Amino acid sequence: MAVKNKFKLFALVGIAFCVVSLLVHLLLADYSAGDIIQYRPTADKIYQHGKKFRYRKLWGSIQSLESLQPFANPRKAYPVPGKQNGFIYAKIYGGFDHVKSSICDLVAVSKLLNATLVIPEIQDGIHSKGVSSKFKSFSYVYNEEQFIAALSNDLVIVKRLPNDLRLERKRNKYPTFPIRYLAPPSFYINEILPKLKQSKAIGLLITDGGCLESILPPDMEEYQRLRCRVAFHALQFRPEIQALGNLMVERLRASGRPYLAFHPGLARDTLAFHGCAELFQDVHTELIQYRRKQMIKRSIVHGNLSIDSASQKRKGLCPLLPEEVGLLLRAMGYPPDTIIYLAGAEMFGGQRVLVPLRALYTNLVDRTSLCSKTELSKLLGPESPLPSNLPMPIPQKSKKQLIEEWNKAGPRPRPLPPPPARPFYQYEKEGWYGWIAESDIEPDPSAIDLRLQTHRLIWNALDYYVSVEADVFFPGFHNDGSGWPDFSSLVIGHRLYQMASSRTYRPDRKTLATLLDSIRDNLYHPKHNWTLLVREHLNNSLGVNGLIMEAQMSKPRSFLSHPLPECSCRASKTSEVQKLVKGPNGEILFGGEERCPEWMVRGLNLVLSESGNSKDEGDEIPEDEIDLESEQDVGDGSRPELTRPIEQDEEIDPDD
């Protein structure tokens, strides 16, 4: 009995000791909680709906570029159209990018030769059958009346040749010249002008996306401004395309939120030119290699058929994959519900390559999800039906024929016939890649393929319009080094001219490839310092550093991708010191803009004063928010935490 009482006593003492210990621990935890900093989500992770919470760090304009304004008017004595030397008519081959760039060069050449320009023929869908007869070649995409009226002070433009010259053209009595890419002005003065004066009309064939060199001598800067007037004022899409483009922009902003436009740049020709076949798998690799083999035969590519795609990507010659772009945007702080518009009528690899990006950003939309089939079909106009390419069914044999074949067969017993080959279903044959399942030689484009090539002009026009109006633009592939115009570079140049301070990323793919390779084995759990390095690079690409890089890399190949300083002016104060940056050969990379005229400065000041008076308190950024805008134009690497090796940093928690 005494032993049981002792056990009870020990048990009670133990329980009491545990209770006291628990109370002491709770008191200590409560006492020390005052020094713990509670986690609070930043603006990178929470996006408030409405205009007044558009944080500058993600959506705002670039302050260092706000003084740059579009101004492409003539600055010097500019001759009006006088006596003409003759007529120039042209055929332009290629896609949307080639057509837009070639038209701008063609107008400058016509002005240089003092010739009357006949509205060029766009030959993207050559001999395509059944395209709507409602629109002619040029008017299929652009507004002819706007094109003629906007350039009436620069040169004479007519819709067609006079009747007598048209008959002579049909008899091939006028010389036709195939123009090589980036031809110098001296070529036209010495070679073309004498033939033009002699025959009164000549034809030009433009195939590579441009017929005049990008950087002209300083005394020809007025011709550069003429290119800007053509690209950004005269070349307006036809009213139906503009109306639907405006409607798409309204739908993207219907919730009061901004949107980001992304162009992957995954075109088959570009991938084949740079040898990026190994970035894809299965049939897509074979398709890229087949096209590269064709380019080698035509002397477009001077290199081996097999090339290390990983090495090409490290050099910055291959596009950023959509998955990589999604990781970069997340590193920048764009939340998962960001609205992203996917531009580009051609998407090599199909929807499969977009799966990782859709997992990162659920609000990924394109023209097909924003517009109904009826709205899109109205842009195409009435089209005649094409013959069906469905395979003809095997004719059925009658019972009598089957009995006759059975009686004529050989001796019995006979072995069973081999099973029939697996049939190719129609969905396997549709599209430009279906031939690879049946043949080793790519067939000639069918009537449907040619019609789709023509439709692609309109789809690219819509995407171009929406991308230029976007709050943010991110290119997956631009300035690729091939010399061909590309969609993203044209959008970047248009945004730079229209509003230089708009948030347009100009990433260096070589730098980003190095950063992505450093976390290749751990893409979705990068180290914190890696995120800071990505932010530093992309923020620098938004401002002056990005413009300097574009002036060195893009402008020598395409003036429209970087129309500075010829087509802009600076609306800064006279007391402000203008930063002038020159290249190794003395060329101006940044800062050579003239001062804007007084009427423009007064108008800008009036707009700024009105916007300042109407600013709401909610437009202000909280004081405790980190403003990365002050970092984006520095790029001097003075921040010590950005210079640490990535391996020495700790892993960041993706849920933080």
PDB file of C-alpha atoms in Angstrom, residues 527-635:
ATOM      1  CA  LYS A 527      19.278  30.991 -55.348  1.00  0.00           C
ATOM      2  CA  HIS A 528      18.349  34.446 -54.141  1.00  0.00           C
ATOM      3  CA  ASN A 529      21.422  36.032 -55.650  1.00  0.00           C
ATOM      4  CA  TRP A 530      20.497  34.612 -59.066  1.00  0.00           C
ATOM      5  CA  THR A 531      17.184  36.472 -58.887  1.00  0.00           C
ATOM      6  CA  LEU A 532      19.021  39.703 -58.134  1.00  0.00           C
ATOM      7  CA  LEU A 533      21.353  39.179 -61.088  1.00  0.00           C
ATOM      8  CA  VAL A 534      18.405  38.614 -63.428  1.00  0.00           C
ATOM      9  CA  ARG A 535      16.687  41.737 -62.168  1.00  0.00           C
ATOM     10  CA  GLU A 536      19.817  43.818 -62.579  1.00  0.00           C
ATOM     11  CA  HIS A 537      20.339  42.704 -66.170  1.00  0.00           C
ATOM     12  CA  LEU A 538      16.713  43.100 -67.290  1.00  0.00           C
ATOM     13  CA  ASN A 539      16.303  46.436 -65.522  1.00  0.00           C
ATOM     14  CA  ASN A 540      19.452  47.717 -67.212  1.00  0.00           C
ATOM     15  CA  SER A 541      18.046  46.648 -70.584  1.00  0.00           C
ATOM     16  CA  LEU A 542      15.062  48.952 -70.071  1.00  0.00           C
ATOM     17  CA  GLY A 543      17.036  52.184 -69.957  1.00  0.00           C
ATOM     18  CA  VAL A 544      20.065  53.857 -71.461  1.00  0.00           C
ATOM     19  CA  ASN A 545      22.269  50.761 -71.294  1.00  0.00           C
ATOM     20  CA  GLY A 546      19.717  48.790 -73.323  1.00  0.00           C
ATOM     21  CA  LEU A 547      19.525  51.530 -75.959  1.00  0.00           C
ATOM     22  CA  ILE A 548      23.309  51.643 -76.290  1.00  0.00           C
ATOM     23  CA  MET A 549      23.416  47.883 -76.832  1.00  0.00           C
ATOM     24  CA  GLU A 550      20.642  48.080 -79.456  1.00  0.00           C
ATOM     25  CA  ALA A 551      22.469  50.890 -81.269  1.00  0.00           C
ATOM     26  CA  GLN A 552      25.531  48.672 -81.548  1.00  0.00           C
ATOM     27  CA  MET A 553      23.789  45.424 -82.500  1.00  0.00           C
ATOM     28  CA  SER A 554      20.392  46.134 -84.121  1.00  0.00           C
ATOM     29  CA  LYS A 555      20.777  49.430 -85.946  1.00  0.00           C
ATOM     30  CA  PRO A 556      23.515  48.303 -88.384  1.00  0.00           C
ATOM     31  CA  ARG A 557      21.043  45.713 -89.714  1.00  0.00           C
ATOM     32  CA  SER A 558      17.685  47.436 -89.365  1.00  0.00           C
ATOM     33  CA  PHE A 559      17.163  51.158 -88.860  1.00  0.00           C
ATOM     34  CA  LEU A 560      13.525  50.661 -87.897  1.00  0.00           C
ATOM     35  CA  SER A 561      14.574  48.606 -84.866  1.00  0.00           C
ATOM     36  CA  HIS A 562      16.454  51.603 -83.431  1.00  0.00           C
ATOM     37  CA  PRO A 563      15.370  54.928 -85.018  1.00  0.00           C
ATOM     38  CA  LEU A 564      17.530  57.063 -82.710  1.00  0.00           C
ATOM     39  CA  PRO A 565      18.636  59.837 -82.747  1.00  0.00           C
ATOM     40  CA  GLU A 566      17.332  60.817 -86.198  1.00  0.00           C
ATOM     41  CA  CYS A 567      13.598  60.397 -85.488  1.00  0.00           C
ATOM     42  CA  SER A 568      13.331  61.748 -81.935  1.00  0.00           C
ATOM     43  CA  CYS A 569      13.852  64.961 -80.061  1.00  0.00           C
ATOM     44  CA  ARG A 570      14.625  65.726 -76.435  1.00  0.00           C
ATOM     45  CA  ALA A 571      12.142  67.748 -74.391  1.00  0.00           C
ATOM     46  CA  SER A 572      14.521  68.267 -71.451  1.00  0.00           C
ATOM     47  CA  LYS A 573      15.358  71.531 -69.779  1.00  0.00           C
ATOM     48  CA  THR A 574      18.190  73.637 -71.150  1.00  0.00           C
ATOM     49  CA  SER A 575      20.015  73.417 -67.825  1.00  0.00           C
ATOM     50  CA  GLU A 576      20.023  69.618 -67.990  1.00  0.00           C
ATOM     51  CA  VAL A 577      23.271  68.170 -69.265  1.00  0.00           C
ATOM     52  CA  GLN A 578      22.661  65.774 -72.154  1.00  0.00           C
ATOM     53  CA  LYS A 579      24.543  62.494 -71.911  1.00  0.00           C
ATOM     54  CA  LEU A 580      26.350  61.816 -75.184  1.00  0.00           C
ATOM     55  CA  VAL A 581      27.673  58.309 -75.747  1.00  0.00           C
ATOM     56  CA  LYS A 582      29.810  57.493 -78.796  1.00  0.00           C
ATOM     57  CA  GLY A 583      31.026  54.186 -80.177  1.00  0.00           C
ATOM     58  CA  PRO A 584      34.567  53.139 -81.033  1.00  0.00           C
ATOM     59  CA  ASN A 585      34.230  54.578 -84.576  1.00  0.00           C
ATOM     60  CA  GLY A 586      32.829  57.889 -83.404  1.00  0.00           C
ATOM     61  CA  GLU A 587      29.200  56.998 -84.126  1.00  0.00           C
ATOM     62  CA  ILE A 588      26.611  58.382 -81.728  1.00  0.00           C
ATOM     63  CA  LEU A 589      25.066  55.587 -79.682  1.00  0.00           C
ATOM     64  CA  PHE A 590      22.904  57.725 -77.402  1.00  0.00           C
ATOM     65  CA  GLY A 591      22.213  61.387 -76.838  1.00  0.00           C
ATOM     66  CA  GLY A 592      22.447  62.969 -80.284  1.00  0.00           C
ATOM     67  CA  GLU A 593      18.815  64.120 -80.332  1.00  0.00           C
ATOM     68  CA  GLU A 594      17.948  67.717 -81.065  1.00  0.00           C
ATOM     69  CA  ARG A 595      15.840  69.796 -78.735  1.00  0.00           C
ATOM     70  CA  CYS A 596      12.094  69.540 -79.353  1.00  0.00           C
ATOM     71  CA  PRO A 597      10.373  72.617 -80.787  1.00  0.00           C
ATOM     72  CA  GLU A 598       8.728  74.981 -78.347  1.00  0.00           C
ATOM     73  CA  TRP A 599       5.193  74.091 -79.407  1.00  0.00           C
ATOM     74  CA  MET A 600       5.839  70.467 -78.507  1.00  0.00           C
ATOM     75  CA  VAL A 601       7.445  71.336 -75.162  1.00  0.00           C
ATOM     76  CA  ARG A 602       4.496  73.552 -74.215  1.00  0.00           C
ATOM     77  CA  GLY A 603       2.054  70.787 -75.103  1.00  0.00           C
ATOM     78  CA  LEU A 604       3.969  68.223 -73.049  1.00  0.00           C
ATOM     79  CA  ASN A 605       4.127  70.553 -70.056  1.00  0.00           C
ATOM     80  CA  LEU A 606       0.373  71.100 -70.287  1.00  0.00           C
ATOM     81  CA  VAL A 607      -0.288  67.358 -70.357  1.00  0.00           C
ATOM     82  CA  LEU A 608       2.048  66.746 -67.421  1.00  0.00           C
ATOM     83  CA  SER A 609       0.440  69.509 -65.349  1.00  0.00           C
ATOM     84  CA  GLU A 610      -3.051  68.139 -65.985  1.00  0.00           C
ATOM     85  CA  SER A 611      -1.982  64.616 -65.092  1.00  0.00           C
ATOM     86  CA  GLY A 612      -0.277  65.915 -61.941  1.00  0.00           C
ATOM     87  CA  ASN A 613      -3.421  67.704 -60.762  1.00  0.00           C
ATOM     88  CA  SER A 614      -5.583  64.638 -61.328  1.00  0.00           C
ATOM     89  CA  LYS A 615      -3.221  62.235 -59.592  1.00  0.00           C
ATOM     90  CA  ASP A 616      -4.878  60.230 -56.902  1.00  0.00           C
ATOM     91  CA  GLU A 617      -3.262  59.427 -53.597  1.00  0.00           C
ATOM     92  CA  GLY A 618      -3.456  55.756 -54.472  1.00  0.00           C
ATOM     93  CA  ASP A 619      -1.021  56.308 -57.328  1.00  0.00           C
ATOM     94  CA  GLU A 620       1.816  56.763 -54.897  1.00  0.00           C
ATOM     95  CA  ILE A 621       4.088  53.868 -54.158  1.00  0.00           C
ATOM     96  CA  PRO A 622       4.371  52.974 -50.462  1.00  0.00           C
ATOM     97  CA  GLU A 623       7.553  54.268 -48.897  1.00  0.00           C
ATOM     98  CA  ASP A 624       8.636  50.821 -47.766  1.00  0.00           C
ATOM     99  CA  GLU A 625       8.484  49.449 -51.324  1.00  0.00           C
ATOM    100  CA  ILE A 626      11.852  48.967 -52.992  1.00  0.00           C
ATOM    101  CA  ASP A 627      11.968  51.067 -56.164  1.00  0.00           C
ATOM    102  CA  LEU A 628      14.113  49.170 -58.617  1.00  0.00           C
ATOM    103  CA  GLU A 629      13.774  51.991 -61.120  1.00  0.00           C
ATOM    104  CA  SER A 630      16.757  53.739 -59.609  1.00  0.00           C
ATOM    105  CA  GLU A 631      18.837  50.644 -60.336  1.00  0.00           C
ATOM    106  CA  GLN A 632      17.829  49.918 -63.892  1.00  0.00           C
ATOM    107  CA  ASP A 633      19.998  52.601 -65.549  1.00  0.00           C
ATOM    108  CA  VAL A 634      23.085  52.174 -63.414  1.00  0.00           C
ATOM    109  CA  GLY A 635      24.621  48.936 -64.604  1.00  0.00           C
TER     110      GLY A 635
END
